[in-house]
XYZ file of C-alpha atoms in Angstrom:
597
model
C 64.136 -73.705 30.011
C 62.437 -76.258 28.019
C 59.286 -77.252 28.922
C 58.572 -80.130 27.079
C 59.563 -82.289 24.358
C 57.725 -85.199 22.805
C 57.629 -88.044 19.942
C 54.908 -89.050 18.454
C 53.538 -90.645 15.410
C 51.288 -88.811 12.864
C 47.847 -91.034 13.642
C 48.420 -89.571 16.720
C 50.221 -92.112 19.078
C 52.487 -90.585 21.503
C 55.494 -92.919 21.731
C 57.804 -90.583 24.084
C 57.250 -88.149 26.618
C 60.112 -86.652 28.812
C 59.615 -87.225 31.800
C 62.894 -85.472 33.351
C 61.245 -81.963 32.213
C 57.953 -82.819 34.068
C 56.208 -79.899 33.500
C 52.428 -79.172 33.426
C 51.646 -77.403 30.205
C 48.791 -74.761 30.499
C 46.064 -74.576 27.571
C 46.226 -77.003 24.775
C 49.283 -76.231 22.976
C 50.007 -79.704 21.308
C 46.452 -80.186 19.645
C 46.585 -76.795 18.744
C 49.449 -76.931 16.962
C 48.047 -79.965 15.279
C 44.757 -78.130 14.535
C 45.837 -75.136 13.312
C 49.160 -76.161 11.569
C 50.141 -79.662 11.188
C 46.736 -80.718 9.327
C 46.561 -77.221 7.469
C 49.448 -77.936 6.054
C 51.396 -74.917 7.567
C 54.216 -77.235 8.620
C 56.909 -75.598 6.268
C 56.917 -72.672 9.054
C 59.674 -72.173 11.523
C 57.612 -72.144 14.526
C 54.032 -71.663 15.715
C 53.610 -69.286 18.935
C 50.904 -70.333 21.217
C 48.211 -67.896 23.307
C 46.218 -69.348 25.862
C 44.989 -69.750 29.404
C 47.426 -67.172 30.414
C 50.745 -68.647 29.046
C 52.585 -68.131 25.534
C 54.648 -71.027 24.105
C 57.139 -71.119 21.079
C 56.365 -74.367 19.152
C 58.832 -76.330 17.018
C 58.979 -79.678 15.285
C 60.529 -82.081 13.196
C 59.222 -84.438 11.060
C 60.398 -88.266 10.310
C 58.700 -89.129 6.989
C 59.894 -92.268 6.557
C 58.969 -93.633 10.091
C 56.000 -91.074 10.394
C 57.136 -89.321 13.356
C 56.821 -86.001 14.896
C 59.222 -84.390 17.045
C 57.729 -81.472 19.040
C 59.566 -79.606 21.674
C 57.786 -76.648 23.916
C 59.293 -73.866 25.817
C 58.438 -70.458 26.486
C 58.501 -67.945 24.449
C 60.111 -65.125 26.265
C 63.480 -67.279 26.609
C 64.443 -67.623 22.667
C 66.086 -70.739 23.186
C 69.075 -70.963 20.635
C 69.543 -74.950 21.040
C 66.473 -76.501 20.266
C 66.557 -76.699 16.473
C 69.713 -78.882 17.338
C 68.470 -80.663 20.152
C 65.504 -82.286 17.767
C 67.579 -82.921 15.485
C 69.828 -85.003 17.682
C 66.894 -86.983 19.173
C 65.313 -87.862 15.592
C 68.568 -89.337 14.830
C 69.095 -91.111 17.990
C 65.288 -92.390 18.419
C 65.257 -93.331 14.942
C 68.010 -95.816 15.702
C 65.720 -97.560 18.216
C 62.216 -97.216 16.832
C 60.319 -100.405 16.153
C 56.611 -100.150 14.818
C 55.593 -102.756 17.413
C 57.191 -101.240 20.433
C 55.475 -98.680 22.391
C 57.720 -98.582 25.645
C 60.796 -96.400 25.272
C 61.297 -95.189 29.272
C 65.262 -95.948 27.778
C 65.668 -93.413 25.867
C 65.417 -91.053 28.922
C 69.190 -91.110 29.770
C 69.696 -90.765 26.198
C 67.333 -87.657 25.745
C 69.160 -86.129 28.996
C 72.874 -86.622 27.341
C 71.683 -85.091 24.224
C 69.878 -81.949 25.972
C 73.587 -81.698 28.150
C 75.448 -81.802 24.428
C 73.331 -79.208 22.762
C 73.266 -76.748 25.525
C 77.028 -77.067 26.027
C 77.694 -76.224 22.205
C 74.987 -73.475 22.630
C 77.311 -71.739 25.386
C 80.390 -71.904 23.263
C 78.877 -70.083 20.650
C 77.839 -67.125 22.710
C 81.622 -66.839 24.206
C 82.877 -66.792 20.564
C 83.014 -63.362 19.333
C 83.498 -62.761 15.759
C 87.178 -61.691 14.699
C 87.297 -59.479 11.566
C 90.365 -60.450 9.809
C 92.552 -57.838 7.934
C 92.186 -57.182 4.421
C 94.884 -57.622 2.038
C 94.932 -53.968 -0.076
C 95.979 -56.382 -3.224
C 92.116 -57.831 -3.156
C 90.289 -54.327 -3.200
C 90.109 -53.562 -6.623
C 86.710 -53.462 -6.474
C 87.039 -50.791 -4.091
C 89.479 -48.095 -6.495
C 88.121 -44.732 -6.899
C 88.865 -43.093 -10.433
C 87.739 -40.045 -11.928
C 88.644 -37.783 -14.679
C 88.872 -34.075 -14.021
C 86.785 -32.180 -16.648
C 88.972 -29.498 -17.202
C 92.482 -30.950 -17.318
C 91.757 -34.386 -18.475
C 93.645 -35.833 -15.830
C 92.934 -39.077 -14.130
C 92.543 -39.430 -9.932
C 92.880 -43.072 -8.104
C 92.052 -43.421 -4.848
C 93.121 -39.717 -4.667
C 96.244 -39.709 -6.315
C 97.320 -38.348 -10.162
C 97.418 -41.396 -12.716
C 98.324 -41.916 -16.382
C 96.874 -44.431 -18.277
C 99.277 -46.195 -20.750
C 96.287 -47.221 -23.427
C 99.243 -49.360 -24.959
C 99.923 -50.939 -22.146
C 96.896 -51.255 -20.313
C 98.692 -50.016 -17.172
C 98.332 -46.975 -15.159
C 100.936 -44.706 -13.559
C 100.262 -43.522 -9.832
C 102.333 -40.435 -8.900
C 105.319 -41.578 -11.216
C 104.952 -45.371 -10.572
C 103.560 -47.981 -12.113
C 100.620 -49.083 -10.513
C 100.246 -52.820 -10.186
C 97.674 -53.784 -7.801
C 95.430 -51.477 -9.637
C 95.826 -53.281 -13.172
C 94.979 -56.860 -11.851
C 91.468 -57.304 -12.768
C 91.284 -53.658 -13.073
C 89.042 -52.163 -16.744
C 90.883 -50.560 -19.437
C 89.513 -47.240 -19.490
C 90.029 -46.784 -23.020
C 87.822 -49.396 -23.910
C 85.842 -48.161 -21.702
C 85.591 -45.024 -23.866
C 85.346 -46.885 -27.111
C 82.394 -48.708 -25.886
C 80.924 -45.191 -24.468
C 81.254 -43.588 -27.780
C 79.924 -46.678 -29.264
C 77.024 -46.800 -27.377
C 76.012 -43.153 -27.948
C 76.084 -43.579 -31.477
C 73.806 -46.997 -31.000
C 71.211 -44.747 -28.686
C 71.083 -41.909 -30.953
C 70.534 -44.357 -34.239
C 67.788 -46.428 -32.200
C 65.796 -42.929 -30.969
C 66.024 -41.784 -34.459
C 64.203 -45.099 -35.797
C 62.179 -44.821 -32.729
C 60.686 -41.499 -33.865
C 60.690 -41.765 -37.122
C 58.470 -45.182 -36.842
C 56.010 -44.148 -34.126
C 53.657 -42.272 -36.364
C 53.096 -45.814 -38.263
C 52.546 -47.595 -35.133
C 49.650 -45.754 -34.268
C 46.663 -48.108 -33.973
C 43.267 -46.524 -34.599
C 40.229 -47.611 -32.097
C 37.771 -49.785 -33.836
C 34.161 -48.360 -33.796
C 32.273 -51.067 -31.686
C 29.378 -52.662 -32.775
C 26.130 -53.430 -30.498
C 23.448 -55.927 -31.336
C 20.004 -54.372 -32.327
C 18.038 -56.733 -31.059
C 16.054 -56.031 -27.733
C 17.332 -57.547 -24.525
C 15.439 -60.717 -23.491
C 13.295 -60.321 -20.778
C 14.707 -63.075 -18.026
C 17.139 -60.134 -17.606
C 14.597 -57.446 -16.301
C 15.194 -57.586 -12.826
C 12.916 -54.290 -11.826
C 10.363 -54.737 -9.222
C 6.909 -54.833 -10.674
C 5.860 -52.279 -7.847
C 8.030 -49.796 -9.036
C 6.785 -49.379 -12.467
C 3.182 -48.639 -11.161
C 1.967 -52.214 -11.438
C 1.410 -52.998 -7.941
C -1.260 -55.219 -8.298
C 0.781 -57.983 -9.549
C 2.198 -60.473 -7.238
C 5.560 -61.819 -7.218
C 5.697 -65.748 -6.296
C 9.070 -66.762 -4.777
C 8.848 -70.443 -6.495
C 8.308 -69.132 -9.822
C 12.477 -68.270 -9.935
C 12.896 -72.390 -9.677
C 14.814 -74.547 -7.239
C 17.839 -73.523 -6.014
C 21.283 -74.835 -6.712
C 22.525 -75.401 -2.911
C 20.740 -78.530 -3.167
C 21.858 -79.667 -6.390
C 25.228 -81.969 -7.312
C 27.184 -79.569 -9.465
C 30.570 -80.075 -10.601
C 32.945 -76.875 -11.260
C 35.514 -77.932 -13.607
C 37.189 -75.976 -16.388
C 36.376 -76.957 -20.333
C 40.065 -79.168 -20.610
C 38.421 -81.704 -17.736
C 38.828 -84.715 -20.077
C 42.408 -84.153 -20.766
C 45.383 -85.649 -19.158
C 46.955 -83.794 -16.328
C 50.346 -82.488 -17.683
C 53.946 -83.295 -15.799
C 54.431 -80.694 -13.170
C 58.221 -80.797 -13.642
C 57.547 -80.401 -17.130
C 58.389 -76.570 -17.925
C 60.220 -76.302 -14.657
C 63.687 -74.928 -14.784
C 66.100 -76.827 -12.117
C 69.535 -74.867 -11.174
C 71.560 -78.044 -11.976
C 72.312 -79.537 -15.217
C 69.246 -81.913 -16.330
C 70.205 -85.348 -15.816
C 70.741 -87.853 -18.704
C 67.943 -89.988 -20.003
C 69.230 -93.490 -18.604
C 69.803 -91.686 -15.634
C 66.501 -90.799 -14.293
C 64.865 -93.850 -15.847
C 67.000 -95.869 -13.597
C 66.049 -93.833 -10.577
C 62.313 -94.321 -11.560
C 62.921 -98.107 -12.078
C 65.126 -98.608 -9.047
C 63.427 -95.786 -6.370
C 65.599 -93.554 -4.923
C 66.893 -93.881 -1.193
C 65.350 -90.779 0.445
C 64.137 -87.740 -0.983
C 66.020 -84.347 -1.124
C 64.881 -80.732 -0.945
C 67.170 -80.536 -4.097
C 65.140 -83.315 -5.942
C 61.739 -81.715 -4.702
C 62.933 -77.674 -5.823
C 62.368 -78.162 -9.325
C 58.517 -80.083 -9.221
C 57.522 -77.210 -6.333
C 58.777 -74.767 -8.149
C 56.727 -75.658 -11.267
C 53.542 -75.835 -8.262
C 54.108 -72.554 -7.286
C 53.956 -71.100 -11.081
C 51.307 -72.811 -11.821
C 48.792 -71.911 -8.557
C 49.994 -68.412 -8.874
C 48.213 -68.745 -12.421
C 45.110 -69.876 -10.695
C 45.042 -66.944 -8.988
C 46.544 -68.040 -5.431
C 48.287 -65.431 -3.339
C 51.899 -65.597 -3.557
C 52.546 -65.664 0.000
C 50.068 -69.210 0.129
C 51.961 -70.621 -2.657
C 55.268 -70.342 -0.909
C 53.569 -71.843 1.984
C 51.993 -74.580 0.684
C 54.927 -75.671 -1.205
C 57.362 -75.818 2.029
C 54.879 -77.740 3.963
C 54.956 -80.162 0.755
C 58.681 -79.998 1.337
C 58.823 -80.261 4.982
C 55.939 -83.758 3.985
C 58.224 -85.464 1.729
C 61.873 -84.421 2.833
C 63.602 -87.720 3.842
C 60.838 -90.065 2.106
C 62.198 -93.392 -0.211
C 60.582 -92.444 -3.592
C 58.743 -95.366 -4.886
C 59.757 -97.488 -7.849
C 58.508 -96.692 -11.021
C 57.330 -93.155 -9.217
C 58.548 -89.820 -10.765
C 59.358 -87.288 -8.354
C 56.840 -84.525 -10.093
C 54.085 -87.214 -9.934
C 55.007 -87.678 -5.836
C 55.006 -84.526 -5.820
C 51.738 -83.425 -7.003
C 50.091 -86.317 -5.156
C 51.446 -84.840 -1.919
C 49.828 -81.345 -2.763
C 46.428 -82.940 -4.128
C 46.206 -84.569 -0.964
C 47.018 -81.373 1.210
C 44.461 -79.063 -1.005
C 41.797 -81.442 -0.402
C 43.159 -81.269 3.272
C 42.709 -77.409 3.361
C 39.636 -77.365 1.635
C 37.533 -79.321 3.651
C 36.452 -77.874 6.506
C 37.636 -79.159 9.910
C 33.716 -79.184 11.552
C 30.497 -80.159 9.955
C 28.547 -77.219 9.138
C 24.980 -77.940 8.047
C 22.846 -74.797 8.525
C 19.737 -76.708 8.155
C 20.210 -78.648 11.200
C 21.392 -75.677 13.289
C 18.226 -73.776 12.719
C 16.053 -76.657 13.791
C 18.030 -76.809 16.959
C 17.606 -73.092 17.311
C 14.060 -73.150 16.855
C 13.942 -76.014 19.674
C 15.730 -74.059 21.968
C 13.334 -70.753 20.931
C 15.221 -68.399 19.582
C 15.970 -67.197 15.565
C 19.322 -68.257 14.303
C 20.849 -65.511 13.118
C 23.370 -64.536 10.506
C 25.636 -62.007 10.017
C 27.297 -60.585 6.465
C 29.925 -58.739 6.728
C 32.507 -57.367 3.547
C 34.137 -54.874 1.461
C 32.327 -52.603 -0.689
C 30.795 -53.921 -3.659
C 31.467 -57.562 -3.166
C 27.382 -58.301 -3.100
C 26.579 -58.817 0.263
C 22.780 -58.078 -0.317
C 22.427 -59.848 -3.085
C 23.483 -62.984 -2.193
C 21.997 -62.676 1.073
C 18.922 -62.521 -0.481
C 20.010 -65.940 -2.537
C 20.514 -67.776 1.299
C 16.706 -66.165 2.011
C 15.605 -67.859 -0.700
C 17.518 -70.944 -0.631
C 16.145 -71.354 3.608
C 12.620 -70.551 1.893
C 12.635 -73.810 -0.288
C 13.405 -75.412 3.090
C 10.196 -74.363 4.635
C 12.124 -71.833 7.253
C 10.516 -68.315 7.630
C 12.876 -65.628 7.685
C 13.339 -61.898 8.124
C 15.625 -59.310 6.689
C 17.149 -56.915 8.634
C 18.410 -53.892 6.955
C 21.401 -52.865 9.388
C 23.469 -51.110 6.725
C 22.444 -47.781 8.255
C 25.966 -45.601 6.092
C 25.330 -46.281 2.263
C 22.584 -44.653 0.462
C 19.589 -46.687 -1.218
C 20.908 -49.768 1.189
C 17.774 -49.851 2.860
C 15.583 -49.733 -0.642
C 17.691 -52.704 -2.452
C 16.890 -55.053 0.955
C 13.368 -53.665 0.896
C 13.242 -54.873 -2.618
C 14.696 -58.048 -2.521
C 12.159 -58.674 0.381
C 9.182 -57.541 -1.533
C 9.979 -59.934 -4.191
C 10.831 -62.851 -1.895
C 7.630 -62.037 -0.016
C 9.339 -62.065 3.782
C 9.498 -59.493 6.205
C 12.028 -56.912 6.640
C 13.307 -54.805 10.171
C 14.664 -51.145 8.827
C 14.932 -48.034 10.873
C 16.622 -45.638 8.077
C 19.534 -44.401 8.176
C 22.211 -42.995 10.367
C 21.209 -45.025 13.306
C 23.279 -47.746 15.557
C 23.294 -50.764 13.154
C 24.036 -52.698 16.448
C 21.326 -51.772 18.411
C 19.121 -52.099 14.854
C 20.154 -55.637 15.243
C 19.090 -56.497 18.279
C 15.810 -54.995 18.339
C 15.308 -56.905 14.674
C 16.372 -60.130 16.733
C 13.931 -59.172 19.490
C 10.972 -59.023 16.901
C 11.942 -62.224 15.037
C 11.644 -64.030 18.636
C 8.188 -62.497 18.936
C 6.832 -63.410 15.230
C 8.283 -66.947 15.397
C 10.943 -66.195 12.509
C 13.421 -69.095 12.164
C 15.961 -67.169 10.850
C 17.567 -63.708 10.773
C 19.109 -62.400 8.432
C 21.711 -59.162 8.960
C 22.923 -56.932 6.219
C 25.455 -54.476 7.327
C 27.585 -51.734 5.908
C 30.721 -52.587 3.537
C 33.609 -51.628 4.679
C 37.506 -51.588 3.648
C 39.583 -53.801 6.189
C 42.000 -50.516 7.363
C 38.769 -48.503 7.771
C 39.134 -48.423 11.837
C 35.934 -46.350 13.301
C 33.789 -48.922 10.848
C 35.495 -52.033 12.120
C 34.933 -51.300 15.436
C 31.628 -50.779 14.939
C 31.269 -54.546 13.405
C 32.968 -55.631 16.317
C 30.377 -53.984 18.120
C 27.135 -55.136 16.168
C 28.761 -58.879 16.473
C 29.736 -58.771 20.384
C 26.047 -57.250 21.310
C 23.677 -59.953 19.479
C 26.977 -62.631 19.467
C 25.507 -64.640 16.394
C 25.282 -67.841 15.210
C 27.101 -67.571 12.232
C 29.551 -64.631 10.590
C 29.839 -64.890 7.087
C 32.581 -63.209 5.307
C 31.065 -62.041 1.758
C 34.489 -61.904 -0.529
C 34.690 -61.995 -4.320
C 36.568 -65.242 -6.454
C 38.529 -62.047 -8.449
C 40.532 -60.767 -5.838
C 44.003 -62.452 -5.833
C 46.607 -61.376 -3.116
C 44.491 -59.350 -1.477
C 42.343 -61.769 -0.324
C 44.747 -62.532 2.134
C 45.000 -58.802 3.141
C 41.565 -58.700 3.780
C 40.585 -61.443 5.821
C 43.611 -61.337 7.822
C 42.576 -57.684 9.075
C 39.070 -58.599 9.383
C 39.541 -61.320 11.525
C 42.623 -59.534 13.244
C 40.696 -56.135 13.863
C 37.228 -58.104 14.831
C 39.316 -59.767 18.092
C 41.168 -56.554 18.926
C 38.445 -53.739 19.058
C 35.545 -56.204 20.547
C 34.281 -54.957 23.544
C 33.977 -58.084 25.392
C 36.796 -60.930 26.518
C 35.442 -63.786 24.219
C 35.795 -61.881 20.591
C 34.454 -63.969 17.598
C 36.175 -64.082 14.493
C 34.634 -64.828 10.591
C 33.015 -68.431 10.660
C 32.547 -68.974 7.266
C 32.958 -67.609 3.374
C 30.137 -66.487 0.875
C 32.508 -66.371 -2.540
C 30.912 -63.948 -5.525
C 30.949 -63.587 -9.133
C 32.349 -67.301 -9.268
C 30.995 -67.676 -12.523
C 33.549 -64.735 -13.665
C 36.633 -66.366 -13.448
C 36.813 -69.425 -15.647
C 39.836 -71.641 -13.790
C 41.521 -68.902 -11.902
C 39.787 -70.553 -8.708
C 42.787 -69.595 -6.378
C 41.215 -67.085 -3.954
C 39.111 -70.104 -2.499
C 42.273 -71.504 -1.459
C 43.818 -68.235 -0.217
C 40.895 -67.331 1.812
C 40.247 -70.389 3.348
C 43.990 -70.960 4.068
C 44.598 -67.711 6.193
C 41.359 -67.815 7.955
C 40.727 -71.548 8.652
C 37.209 -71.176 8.016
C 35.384 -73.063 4.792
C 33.778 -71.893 1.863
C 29.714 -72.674 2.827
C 28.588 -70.763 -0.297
C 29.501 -70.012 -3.734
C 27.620 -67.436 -5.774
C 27.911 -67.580 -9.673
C 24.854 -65.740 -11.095
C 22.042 -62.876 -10.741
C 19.109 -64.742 -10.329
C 18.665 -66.174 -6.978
C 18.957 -69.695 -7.770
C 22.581 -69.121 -8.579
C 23.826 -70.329 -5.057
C 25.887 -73.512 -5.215
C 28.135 -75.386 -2.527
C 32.195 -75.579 -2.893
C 33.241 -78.770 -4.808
C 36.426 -79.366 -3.177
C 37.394 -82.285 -5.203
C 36.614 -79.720 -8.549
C 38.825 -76.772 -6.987
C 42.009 -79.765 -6.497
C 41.377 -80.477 -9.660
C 41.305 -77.316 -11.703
C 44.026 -75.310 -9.433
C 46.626 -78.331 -10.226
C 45.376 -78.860 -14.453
């Protein structure tokens, strides 16, 4: 049964409710569809399923581009209703017969809705009584389907199980005495069919011959490298003075500089200045390119409404061209049928190309993604932490290798230029010499650090490292834990664990800018294994993204995207150097920018 169905337009004014249906929905299932799909641009799905305060909903819509409508109808999940794909498409034809921009009263489209819902159930029912009929195959159009053979040791030909000679002159064969002519319609000559054999062995053996013959002289010899002499320079001697003996020398946190959080920095790739190219430009549409006067009258004139035909060659191009910058396939594809889904049905403008529409419909959702759906200012939550008492307190969590330390150490020092004390606390009890990198990083930062070795509880570490940070008067914590592969199960849980005991303020995922697809692979799990081994009802998920080695990847900027468009959560920092003044902030308009150059 359907539970609801409703129009309304996308600033969020709902025109049209049905009132016949009447029935309560539990949870929030329209703004969170709007949340979590409509503004992240996941509106090229089929459907969106819906969890909450004890019911499960199927979701599905239709979109009016050129009235900016939405057509959303509701039902539960566990009845797979077969009509409703027809049903909204019925009532955005029929309600977009009647819509006014000035009206906001339509209690007359009720009987309208109910004849519609009557129609498209009927029709639903009629297809379940038909039954498919399988219709008898004429033996005349199965030649694809003829069996022939030669036996080895006579020479003799076998169709379909019966003795045939082949008339080369003819091109016929001869089944059991007669002349086969169903077989010869369409049928290969299998004496050309020889000829081209023997032709092609004698090709193969020539072209392995070559081969062999020339593969000595292809051999490329390895070039002898060459290093530079001269001595390193010392800015890159990162070794703690302590450790070389000198421990009466004292290392200044202010003496590495000001950080570059605070700093307006633009990331941008060297060809900034230049012109964007046309995205339809190398793309490769299945139809026949239309003639110049053609499409300059379309662009003079404006076409009537816009076709996912017209939009298939400019997304197309879109897709390439992100997948260059490193996006996950899988987002790609997603991102360029929501852009479909946007524009389908749209009057294209006059003197408008559809490639320029087009990539002004997926600047504007990138930007969209990109920008995080809450304000999150770390600053401010700390004060109000330290009104209320108690440390704020941040989690990193990762993969192996991705450089959770070390740019945790880059937020300690960034929250140190802020005036904010804070305290390390070393919970990556599993990898060797964990403990001695955070115990150097806080020896050179000059801030406190909670360790208890190795091999111990990193959850219970945690909270007794939050329990001494309340009693110093530490304004923020700071929690380095294990890294750990997303499919690595005993690990996981025990993250779940370490987050549901102390329940943070903050969970940062730590993730490099190098990883391409499997960005999407990892957070996914992370956040999908976080909710289902936590202990407790209310699980928490990843809040936010550290991205590494930034500075590594010249324009291939695309795991931002991917990582921010599975999880929903923004980028809060970017790290793109050793020294720990190389933290900078996400500059969305820069990532639009570069992913679509």
């Amino acid at each position: 049964m359907l539970e609801q169905l409703l129009i309304f337009t996308r600033g969020g004014l709902i025109l049209w409710t049905c009132k016949e249906l009447g029935n309560a929905l539990k949870g929030s299932p329209i703004d969170t569809l709007i949340r979590s799909c409509l503004l992240e641009e996941r509106s090229g799905t089929a459907s969106y399923n819906y969890d909450g305060s004890g019911a499960s909903y199927t979701l599905k819509w239709a979109f009016h581009n050129e009235l900016g409508l939405v057509f959303v109808a509701v039902y539960q999940r566990i009845l797979h209703l077969l009509y409703v794909d027809e049903l909204l498409a019925m009532v955005k034809r029929e309600f977009s017969e009647v819509y006014d921009p000035k009206r906001l009263d339509y209690n007359d489209f009720d009987e309208t809705f109910r004849q519609l819902k009557k129609e498209a159930e009927a029709r639903a029912e009629e297809l379940k009584k038909l039954k498919p009929v399988s219709k008898p195959v004429n033996d005349s159009k199965k030649q694809g389907q003829l069996k022939r053979w030669k036996r080895p040791e006579t020479g003799e030909w076998i169709l379909n199980g019966n003795h045939v000679e082949i008339d080369s002159s003819r091109g016929r064969s001869i089944a059991n005495g007669k002349e086969n002519e169903s077989s010869n319609v369409g049928a290969f000559d299998v004496s050309k069919l020889q000829k081209l054999r023997s032709k092609g062995g004698k090709k193969t053996d020539t072209v392995a011959s070559k081969g062999s013959k020339e593969d000595p002289k292809k051999k490329m010899t390895k070039k002898n490298r060459v290093w530079n002499d001269s001595p390193p320079e010392s800015k890159l001697d990162f070794t703690d003075p302590a450790e070389n003996g000198n421990e009466n020398i004292e290392v200044v946190a202010t003496d590495h500089g000001e950080s570059m959080m605070d700093k307006d920095e633009i990331i941008s790739s060297e060809s900034e200045a230049e012109e964007d190219e046309d995205v339809g430009k190398d793309s490769k549409p299945d139809s026949k390119k239309k003639g110049w006067f053609s499409t300059m009258f379309q662009s003079i004139a404006g076409k009537a409404n816009l076709e996912k035909a017209d939009l298939k060659p400019a997304l197309r191009a879109l897709k390439d061209r992100l997948m260059t910058k490193n996006v996950a396939e899988e987002i790609a594809e997603k991102l360029c049928e929501s852009v479909a889904a946007s524009l389908e049905g749209k009057k294209l403008a006059s003197f408008t190309r559809i490639s320029s529409t087009v990539q002004a419909a997926m600047e504007e959702a990138l930007v969209r993604i990109l920008t995080p759906r809450r304000s999150i200012d770390i600053l401010r939550d700390v004060h109000a932490a330290k009104e209320q008492g108690k440390p704020y307190v941040i989690v990193f969590v990762g993969v192996n290798g991705v450089g959770k330390s070390t740019n945790l150490a880059k937020v300690a020092y960034w929250l140190l230029q802020h005036k904010i004390s804070v305290m390390m606390a070393a919970c990556d009890t599993f990898r060797s010499g964990a403990v001695e990198q955070l115990r150097t990083h806080a020896r050179r930062l000059q801030i406190p650090i909670f360790e208890k070795g190795y091999e111990k509880d990193p959850a219970v570490v945690a909270k007794e490292a939050i329990q001494e940070a309340t009693q110093n008067g530490s304004d923020v914590v700071l929690v380095d834990t294990a890294g750990r592969m997303q499919d690595n199960e005993p690990l996981m849980r025990a993250l779940s664990k370490l987050i549901s005991l102390n329940n943070p303020d903050l969970v940062l995922f730590v993730g490099e800018a190098l990883v391409g697809n499997d960005a999407v692979d990892q957070l996914s799990k992370f956040n999908q294994k976080l909710a289902d081994l936590s202990p407790s009802l209310n699980s928490r998920v990843i809040d936010g993204i550290l991205l590494t080695k930034f500075d590594t990847i010249d324009d291939k900027v695309g795991a931002a995207l991917s990582m921010v468009y599975i999880s929903g959560s923004p980028v809060m920092f970017v790290g793109c150097g050793q020294s720990y003044t190389d933290l900078r902030k996400l500059n969305v308009k820069s990532i639009v920018k570069t992913l679509l150059k």
